[in-house]
Amino acid sequence: MLGKHKLDVRYLLIFDTTEMIVFVWAVFFNYDKGIGFEICERAVISILSACHHAINVEEGYDYFNLMKDQYGIQPSIEHYNCMVQLLGQSGCLKEAELMLRTMPIAADTCSWMTLLIACRCFGNINMGKLCLNEAIKLDPNTCSKTCTDVKHV
């Protein structure tokens, strides 16, 4: 009977700490597929977000790879953006940029703006300019205001 139900990500709201969320997700993710829950795309986004809040790059990569290899879920732009956010906020800026440049899906404005925010946090002006230029190429109207705001910072 449990096998017929998908894991509902709303149940995560009962936990207070990101470490507990990552632990709970780890239990669900490693739970026997035949007996337990069916992992869906939204659940993986929540897992990667929890890894971001816990600043746990290694586990984030593990779940990202399990999603593809064990569960057959093809990463969407949202999954890649979660990974870019995790890598960027962990200070792995070059690794995040490499992911954006090599992923099989074209990076979107959100992808580059996510990395831009991380560049600002870590003071990497050169990479930040590169991210902003990439974002402007994709969405000149929206990003032109951001460009003006960045010049004032």
Coordinates of N, CA, C and O in Angstrom, one line a residue:
M1 N 0.8 -1.2 0.0 CA 0.0 0.0 0.0 C 0.9 1.3 0.0 O 0.5 2.2 -0.7
L2 N 2.0 1.3 0.8 CA 2.8 2.4 0.8 C 3.5 2.7 -0.6 O 3.7 3.8 -1.0
G3 N 3.7 1.6 -1.3 CA 4.4 1.7 -2.6 C 3.6 2.5 -3.6 O 4.1 2.9 -4.6
K4 N 2.3 2.6 -3.4 CA 1.4 3.3 -4.4 C 1.4 4.8 -4.2 O 0.9 5.6 -5.0
H5 N 2.0 5.3 -3.1 CA 2.0 6.7 -2.8 C 3.3 7.3 -3.1 O 4.4 6.8 -2.7
K6 N 3.3 8.5 -3.7 CA 4.5 9.3 -3.9 C 4.8 10.0 -2.6 O 3.9 10.4 -1.8
L7 N 6.1 10.3 -2.4 CA 6.5 11.0 -1.2 C 6.1 12.5 -1.4 O 6.3 13.1 -2.4
D8 N 5.3 13.0 -0.4 CA 4.8 14.4 -0.5 C 5.8 15.3 0.2 O 6.0 15.2 1.4
V9 N 6.4 16.2 -0.5 CA 7.5 17.1 0.1 C 6.9 18.0 1.2 O 7.7 18.5 1.9
R10 N 5.6 18.2 1.2 CA 5.1 19.1 2.3 C 5.4 18.5 3.7 O 5.4 19.3 4.7
Y11 N 5.6 17.2 3.8 CA 5.8 16.6 5.1 C 7.2 17.1 5.7 O 7.4 16.9 6.9
L12 N 8.0 17.7 4.9 CA 9.3 18.1 5.4 C 9.1 19.3 6.4 O 10.0 19.7 7.1
L13 N 8.0 20.0 6.3 CA 7.8 21.2 7.1 C 7.8 20.9 8.6 O 7.9 21.9 9.4
I14 N 7.7 19.7 9.0 CA 7.6 19.4 10.4 C 9.0 19.4 11.1 O 9.1 19.4 12.3
F15 N 10.1 19.5 10.3 CA 11.4 19.5 10.9 C 12.0 20.9 10.9 O 11.7 21.7 10.1
D16 N 12.8 21.1 12.0 CA 13.3 22.4 12.2 C 14.7 22.7 11.6 O 15.0 23.7 11.2
T17 N 15.5 21.6 11.6 CA 16.9 21.9 11.2 C 17.2 21.2 9.8 O 16.6 20.2 9.4
T18 N 18.1 21.9 9.1 CA 18.5 21.4 7.8 C 19.1 20.0 7.9 O 19.0 19.2 7.0
E19 N 19.9 19.8 9.0 CA 20.5 18.5 9.1 C 19.5 17.4 9.2 O 19.7 16.3 8.7
M20 N 18.4 17.6 9.9 CA 17.4 16.6 10.1 C 16.7 16.4 8.7 O 16.4 15.3 8.4
I21 N 16.5 17.5 8.0 CA 15.9 17.3 6.7 C 16.7 16.5 5.8 O 16.2 15.5 5.1
V22 N 18.0 16.7 5.7 CA 18.9 15.9 4.9 C 18.9 14.5 5.4 O 18.9 13.6 4.6
F23 N 18.9 14.3 6.7 CA 18.9 12.9 7.2 C 17.6 12.2 6.8 O 17.6 11.1 6.3
V24 N 16.4 12.9 6.9 CA 15.2 12.3 6.6 C 15.2 11.9 5.1 O 14.7 10.9 4.6
W25 N 15.6 12.9 4.2 CA 15.7 12.6 2.8 C 16.6 11.4 2.5 O 16.3 10.6 1.6
A26 N 17.7 11.3 3.2 CA 18.6 10.2 3.0 C 17.9 8.9 3.3 O 18.1 7.9 2.5
V27 N 17.1 8.9 4.3 CA 16.4 7.6 4.7 C 15.4 7.3 3.5 O 15.4 6.2 3.1
F28 N 14.6 8.3 3.1 CA 13.7 8.1 2.0 C 14.4 7.7 0.7 O 13.9 6.8 0.0
F29 N 15.5 8.4 0.4 CA 16.1 8.1 -0.9 C 16.7 6.7 -0.9 O 16.8 6.1 -2.0
N30 N 17.2 6.2 0.2 CA 17.8 4.9 0.3 C 16.8 3.8 0.6 O 17.2 2.7 0.7
Y31 N 15.6 4.2 0.8 CA 14.5 3.2 1.2 C 14.3 2.3 0.0 O 14.4 2.7 -1.1
D32 N 13.9 1.1 0.3 CA 13.7 0.1 -0.7 C 12.5 0.6 -1.6 O 11.4 0.8 -1.2
K33 N 12.9 0.7 -2.9 CA 11.9 1.2 -3.9 C 10.6 0.3 -4.0 O 9.5 0.9 -4.2
G34 N 10.7 -1.0 -3.8 CA 9.6 -1.8 -3.9 C 8.6 -1.7 -2.8 O 7.4 -2.0 -2.9
I35 N 9.1 -1.3 -1.6 CA 8.2 -1.2 -0.4 C 7.8 0.2 -0.1 O 6.6 0.4 0.2
G36 N 8.7 1.1 -0.3 CA 8.5 2.5 0.2 C 7.9 3.5 -0.8 O 6.9 3.3 -1.4
F37 N 8.7 4.5 -0.9 CA 8.2 5.7 -1.6 C 8.8 5.8 -3.0 O 9.9 5.3 -3.3
E38 N 8.0 6.5 -3.9 CA 8.5 6.7 -5.2 C 9.1 8.1 -5.2 O 8.4 9.1 -4.9
I39 N 10.4 8.2 -5.6 CA 11.1 9.5 -5.6 C 10.7 10.2 -6.9 O 10.8 9.6 -8.0
C40 N 10.2 11.5 -6.8 CA 9.9 12.2 -8.0 C 10.8 13.4 -8.2 O 11.6 13.7 -7.3
E41 N 10.7 14.1 -9.3 CA 11.5 15.2 -9.6 C 11.5 16.3 -8.5 O 12.5 16.9 -8.1
R42 N 10.3 16.6 -8.0 CA 10.1 17.7 -7.0 C 10.8 17.3 -5.7 O 11.4 18.1 -5.0
A43 N 10.8 16.0 -5.4 CA 11.4 15.5 -4.2 C 12.9 15.7 -4.2 O 13.6 16.1 -3.3
V44 N 13.5 15.5 -5.4 CA 14.9 15.6 -5.6 C 15.3 17.1 -5.5 O 16.4 17.4 -4.9
I45 N 14.5 18.0 -6.0 CA 14.8 19.4 -5.8 C 14.8 19.8 -4.3 O 15.7 20.5 -3.9
S46 N 13.9 19.2 -3.6 CA 13.9 19.5 -2.1 C 15.1 18.9 -1.4 O 15.7 19.6 -0.5
I47 N 15.5 17.8 -1.9 CA 16.7 17.2 -1.3 C 17.9 18.0 -1.6 O 18.7 18.3 -0.7
L48 N 18.1 18.5 -2.8 CA 19.2 19.3 -3.2 C 19.2 20.6 -2.5 O 20.2 21.2 -2.0
S49 N 18.0 21.2 -2.3 CA 17.8 22.4 -1.5 C 18.3 22.2 -0.1 O 18.9 23.1 0.5
A50 N 17.9 21.1 0.5 CA 18.3 20.8 1.9 C 19.8 20.7 2.0 O 20.4 21.2 2.9
C51 N 20.4 20.0 1.0 CA 21.9 19.9 1.0 C 22.5 21.3 0.9 O 23.5 21.6 1.5
H52 N 21.9 22.2 0.1 CA 22.4 23.6 0.0 C 22.3 24.3 1.4 O 23.3 24.9 1.8
H53 N 21.2 24.2 2.1 CA 21.1 24.8 3.4 C 22.0 24.2 4.4 O 22.5 24.9 5.3
A54 N 22.4 23.0 4.2 CA 23.3 22.3 5.2 C 24.7 22.5 4.7 O 25.7 22.0 5.3
I55 N 24.9 23.1 3.5 CA 26.2 23.3 2.8 C 26.9 22.0 2.8 O 28.0 21.8 3.2
N56 N 26.3 21.0 2.2 CA 26.8 19.7 2.1 C 26.9 19.3 0.6 O 26.0 18.7 0.0
V57 N 28.1 19.7 0.0 CA 28.3 19.5 -1.5 C 28.4 18.0 -1.8 O 27.8 17.6 -2.8
E58 N 29.1 17.2 -1.0 CA 29.3 15.8 -1.3 C 28.0 15.1 -1.4 O 27.7 14.3 -2.3
E59 N 27.1 15.3 -0.4 CA 25.8 14.6 -0.4 C 24.9 15.1 -1.5 O 24.2 14.4 -2.1
G60 N 25.0 16.4 -1.8 CA 24.3 17.0 -3.0 C 24.7 16.2 -4.3 O 23.8 15.8 -5.0
Y61 N 26.0 16.1 -4.5 CA 26.4 15.3 -5.7 C 25.9 13.9 -5.6 O 25.5 13.3 -6.7
D62 N 26.0 13.3 -4.5 CA 25.5 11.9 -4.3 C 24.1 11.7 -4.7 O 23.7 10.8 -5.5
Y63 N 23.2 12.6 -4.2 CA 21.8 12.5 -4.5 C 21.5 12.9 -6.0 O 20.6 12.3 -6.6
F64 N 22.2 13.9 -6.5 CA 22.1 14.2 -7.9 C 22.4 13.0 -8.8 O 21.7 12.8 -9.8
N65 N 23.5 12.3 -8.5 CA 23.9 11.2 -9.3 C 22.9 10.0 -9.1 O 22.6 9.3 -10.0
L66 N 22.5 9.8 -7.9 CA 21.5 8.7 -7.6 C 20.2 9.0 -8.4 O 19.6 8.0 -8.9
M67 N 19.8 10.2 -8.4 CA 18.6 10.6 -9.1 C 18.6 10.1 -10.6 O 17.7 9.5 -11.1
K68 N 19.8 10.2 -11.2 CA 20.0 9.8 -12.6 C 20.2 8.3 -12.7 O 19.5 7.6 -13.5
D69 N 21.1 7.8 -11.9 CA 21.6 6.4 -12.1 C 20.6 5.4 -11.5 O 20.3 4.4 -12.1
Q70 N 20.1 5.6 -10.3 CA 19.3 4.6 -9.6 C 17.8 4.8 -9.9 O 17.0 3.9 -10.0
Y71 N 17.3 6.1 -10.0 CA 15.9 6.3 -10.2 C 15.5 6.7 -11.6 O 14.3 6.9 -11.9
G72 N 16.5 6.9 -12.5 CA 16.2 7.2 -13.9 C 15.5 8.5 -14.1 O 14.9 8.7 -15.1
I73 N 15.7 9.5 -13.2 CA 15.1 10.8 -13.4 C 16.2 11.7 -14.1 O 17.3 11.8 -13.6
Q74 N 15.8 12.2 -15.2 CA 16.7 13.1 -16.0 C 16.7 14.5 -15.3 O 15.6 15.0 -15.1
P75 N 17.8 15.0 -15.0 CA 17.9 16.3 -14.4 C 17.3 17.4 -15.3 O 17.5 17.5 -16.5
S76 N 16.5 18.3 -14.7 CA 15.9 19.4 -15.4 C 16.8 20.6 -15.0 O 17.7 20.6 -14.2
I77 N 16.4 21.8 -15.6 CA 17.2 23.0 -15.3 C 17.1 23.3 -13.9 O 18.0 23.9 -13.3
E78 N 16.0 23.0 -13.2 CA 15.8 23.3 -11.8 C 16.8 22.5 -11.0 O 17.4 23.0 -10.0
H79 N 17.0 21.2 -11.3 CA 18.0 20.4 -10.6 C 19.4 21.0 -10.8 O 20.2 21.1 -9.8
Y80 N 19.7 21.3 -12.0 CA 21.1 21.9 -12.3 C 21.2 23.2 -11.5 O 22.3 23.5 -11.0
N81 N 20.2 24.1 -11.5 CA 20.3 25.3 -10.8 C 20.5 25.1 -9.3 O 21.2 25.9 -8.6
C82 N 19.8 24.1 -8.7 CA 20.1 23.7 -7.3 C 21.5 23.4 -7.1 O 22.1 23.8 -6.1
M83 N 22.1 22.6 -8.0 CA 23.5 22.2 -7.9 C 24.4 23.4 -8.0 O 25.4 23.6 -7.3
V84 N 24.1 24.3 -8.9 CA 24.9 25.6 -9.1 C 24.8 26.4 -7.8 O 25.8 26.9 -7.3
Q85 N 23.6 26.5 -7.2 CA 23.5 27.2 -6.0 C 24.3 26.5 -4.9 O 25.0 27.2 -4.1
L86 N 24.2 25.2 -4.8 CA 25.0 24.5 -3.7 C 26.5 24.7 -3.9 O 27.2 25.1 -3.0
L87 N 26.9 24.6 -5.1 CA 28.4 24.7 -5.4 C 28.8 26.2 -5.2 O 29.8 26.4 -4.5
G88 N 28.0 27.1 -5.7 CA 28.3 28.5 -5.6 C 28.4 29.0 -4.1 O 29.3 29.6 -3.7
Q89 N 27.4 28.7 -3.4 CA 27.3 29.1 -2.0 C 28.3 28.4 -1.1 O 28.6 28.8 0.0
S90 N 28.9 27.3 -1.6 CA 30.0 26.6 -0.9 C 31.4 27.1 -1.3 O 32.4 26.6 -0.8
G91 N 31.4 28.0 -2.2 CA 32.7 28.6 -2.7 C 33.3 27.9 -3.8 O 34.4 28.2 -4.3
C92 N 32.6 26.9 -4.4 CA 33.1 26.1 -5.5 C 32.7 26.8 -6.8 O 31.9 26.2 -7.6
L93 N 33.1 28.0 -7.0 CA 32.6 28.9 -8.1 C 33.0 28.3 -9.5 O 32.2 28.3 -10.4
K94 N 34.3 27.8 -9.6 CA 34.7 27.3 -10.9 C 34.0 26.0 -11.2 O 33.6 25.8 -12.4
E95 N 33.7 25.2 -10.2 CA 33.0 24.0 -10.5 C 31.6 24.3 -10.9 O 31.0 23.6 -11.7
A96 N 31.0 25.3 -10.3 CA 29.6 25.7 -10.6 C 29.6 26.2 -12.1 O 28.7 25.9 -12.9
E97 N 30.6 27.0 -12.5 CA 30.6 27.5 -13.8 C 30.8 26.4 -14.8 O 30.2 26.3 -15.9
L98 N 31.7 25.4 -14.5 CA 31.9 24.3 -15.3 C 30.6 23.5 -15.5 O 30.3 23.0 -16.6
M99 N 29.8 23.3 -14.5 CA 28.5 22.6 -14.6 C 27.6 23.4 -15.5 O 27.0 22.7 -16.4
L100 N 27.6 24.7 -15.4 CA 26.7 25.5 -16.3 C 27.1 25.3 -17.8 O 26.3 25.3 -18.7
R101 N 28.4 25.2 -18.0 CA 28.9 25.2 -19.4 C 28.9 23.8 -20.0 O 28.9 23.6 -21.2
T102 N 28.8 22.8 -19.2 CA 28.9 21.4 -19.7 C 27.5 20.6 -19.5 O 27.4 19.5 -20.1
M103 N 26.6 21.2 -18.9 CA 25.3 20.4 -18.7 C 24.6 20.3 -20.0 O 24.8 21.1 -20.9
P104 N 23.8 19.2 -20.2 CA 23.2 18.9 -21.5 C 22.0 19.9 -21.8 O 21.5 19.9 -22.9
I105 N 21.6 20.7 -20.8 CA 20.5 21.6 -21.0 C 21.1 23.0 -21.1 O 22.1 23.3 -20.3
A106 N 20.6 23.9 -21.9 CA 21.1 25.2 -22.0 C 20.9 26.0 -20.6 O 19.7 25.9 -20.1
A107 N 21.9 26.6 -20.1 CA 21.7 27.4 -18.9 C 20.7 28.5 -19.2 O 20.7 29.1 -20.3
D108 N 19.9 28.9 -18.2 CA 19.0 30.0 -18.3 C 19.5 31.2 -17.5 O 20.5 31.2 -16.9
T109 N 18.7 32.3 -17.6 CA 19.1 33.5 -16.8 C 19.2 33.2 -15.3 O 20.1 33.7 -14.7
C110 N 18.3 32.4 -14.8 CA 18.4 32.0 -13.4 C 19.7 31.3 -13.0 O 20.3 31.6 -12.0
S111 N 20.1 30.5 -13.9 CA 21.4 29.8 -13.7 C 22.6 30.8 -13.5 O 23.3 30.6 -12.6
W112 N 22.7 31.7 -14.5 CA 23.8 32.6 -14.4 C 23.6 33.6 -13.3 O 24.6 34.0 -12.6
M113 N 22.4 34.0 -13.0 CA 22.2 35.0 -11.8 C 22.5 34.3 -10.5 O 22.9 34.9 -9.6
T114 N 22.2 33.0 -10.4 CA 22.5 32.2 -9.2 C 24.0 32.2 -9.0 O 24.5 32.5 -7.8
L115 N 24.8 32.0 -10.0 CA 26.2 32.0 -9.9 C 26.7 33.4 -9.6 O 27.7 33.6 -8.9
L116 N 26.1 34.4 -10.2 CA 26.5 35.8 -10.0 C 26.3 36.2 -8.5 O 27.2 36.8 -7.9
I117 N 25.3 35.7 -7.9 CA 25.1 36.0 -6.4 C 26.2 35.4 -5.6 O 26.7 36.0 -4.7
A118 N 26.6 34.2 -6.0 CA 27.7 33.5 -5.3 C 29.0 34.2 -5.5 O 29.8 34.4 -4.6
C119 N 29.2 34.7 -6.7 CA 30.4 35.5 -7.0 C 30.5 36.7 -6.1 O 31.5 37.1 -5.6
R120 N 29.3 37.4 -6.0 CA 29.3 38.6 -5.1 C 29.6 38.2 -3.7 O 30.3 39.0 -3.0
C121 N 29.1 37.1 -3.2 CA 29.3 36.7 -1.8 C 30.8 36.4 -1.6 O 31.3 36.7 -0.5
F122 N 31.5 35.9 -2.6 CA 32.9 35.5 -2.4 C 33.8 36.5 -3.1 O 35.1 36.3 -3.1
G123 N 33.3 37.6 -3.6 CA 34.1 38.7 -4.1 C 34.9 38.4 -5.4 O 35.9 39.0 -5.6
N124 N 34.3 37.5 -6.2 CA 35.0 37.2 -7.4 C 34.4 38.1 -8.5 O 33.4 37.7 -9.2
I125 N 35.0 39.2 -8.7 CA 34.4 40.2 -9.6 C 34.5 39.8 -11.1 O 33.6 39.9 -11.9
N126 N 35.6 39.2 -11.5 CA 35.8 38.7 -12.9 C 34.8 37.7 -13.3 O 34.1 37.8 -14.3
M127 N 34.6 36.7 -12.4 CA 33.6 35.7 -12.8 C 32.2 36.3 -12.7 O 31.3 35.9 -13.5
G128 N 32.0 37.2 -11.8 CA 30.7 37.9 -11.7 C 30.3 38.6 -12.9 O 29.2 38.6 -13.4
K129 N 31.3 39.3 -13.5 CA 31.1 40.1 -14.8 C 30.7 39.1 -15.9 O 29.8 39.3 -16.7
L130 N 31.4 38.0 -15.9 CA 31.1 36.9 -16.9 C 29.7 36.4 -16.8 O 29.0 36.3 -17.8
C131 N 29.3 36.1 -15.5 CA 27.9 35.6 -15.3 C 26.9 36.7 -15.7 O 25.9 36.3 -16.3
L132 N 27.1 37.9 -15.4 CA 26.2 39.0 -15.7 C 26.1 39.1 -17.3 O 25.0 39.2 -17.8
N133 N 27.2 39.0 -18.0 CA 27.2 39.1 -19.4 C 26.4 38.0 -20.0 O 25.7 38.1 -21.0
E134 N 26.6 36.8 -19.5 CA 25.9 35.6 -20.0 C 24.4 35.8 -19.7 O 23.5 35.5 -20.6
A135 N 24.0 36.3 -18.6 CA 22.6 36.5 -18.3 C 22.0 37.6 -19.2 O 20.8 37.4 -19.7
I136 N 22.7 38.6 -19.4 CA 22.3 39.7 -20.3 C 22.0 39.2 -21.7 O 21.1 39.5 -22.4
K137 N 22.9 38.3 -22.2 CA 22.7 37.7 -23.5 C 21.4 36.9 -23.6 O 20.7 37.0 -24.6
L138 N 21.0 36.3 -22.5 CA 19.8 35.5 -22.5 C 18.5 36.3 -22.3 O 17.5 36.0 -22.8
D139 N 18.6 37.4 -21.5 CA 17.5 38.2 -21.2 C 17.9 39.7 -20.9 O 18.0 40.1 -19.8
P140 N 18.2 40.4 -22.0 CA 18.7 41.8 -21.9 C 17.7 42.7 -21.2 O 18.2 43.6 -20.5
N141 N 16.4 42.6 -21.3 CA 15.5 43.5 -20.7 C 15.5 43.4 -19.2 O 15.6 44.4 -18.5
T142 N 15.5 42.2 -18.7 CA 15.4 42.0 -17.2 C 16.8 42.3 -16.6 O 16.9 42.9 -15.5
C143 N 17.8 41.8 -17.3 CA 19.2 41.9 -16.7 C 19.8 43.3 -16.8 O 20.8 43.6 -16.1
S144 N 19.3 44.1 -17.6 CA 19.8 45.5 -17.8 C 19.7 46.3 -16.4 O 20.5 47.0 -16.0
K145 N 18.5 46.1 -15.7 CA 18.3 46.7 -14.4 C 19.3 46.1 -13.4 O 19.9 46.9 -12.7
T146 N 19.6 44.8 -13.5 CA 20.5 44.2 -12.6 C 21.9 44.8 -12.8 O 22.7 45.1 -11.9
C147 N 22.2 45.0 -14.1 CA 23.5 45.5 -14.4 C 23.7 46.9 -13.8 O 24.8 47.2 -13.3
T148 N 22.7 47.7 -13.9 CA 22.7 49.1 -13.3 C 22.9 49.0 -11.8 O 23.7 49.7 -11.2
D149 N 22.2 48.0 -11.2 CA 22.3 47.8 -9.7 C 23.6 47.4 -9.3 O 24.2 47.8 -8.3
V150 N 24.3 46.5 -10.1 CA 25.6 46.0 -9.8 C 26.6 47.1 -9.8 O 27.5 47.1 -9.0
K151 N 26.5 48.0 -10.8 CA 27.5 49.1 -10.9 C 27.4 50.0 -9.7 O 28.4 50.6 -9.3
H152 N 26.3 50.1 -9.0 CA 26.2 50.9 -7.8 C 26.7 50.2 -6.5 O 26.8 50.9 -5.5
V153 N 27.0 49.0 -6.6 CA 27.4 48.2 -5.4 C 28.9 48.4 -5.2 O 29.7 48.6 -6.0

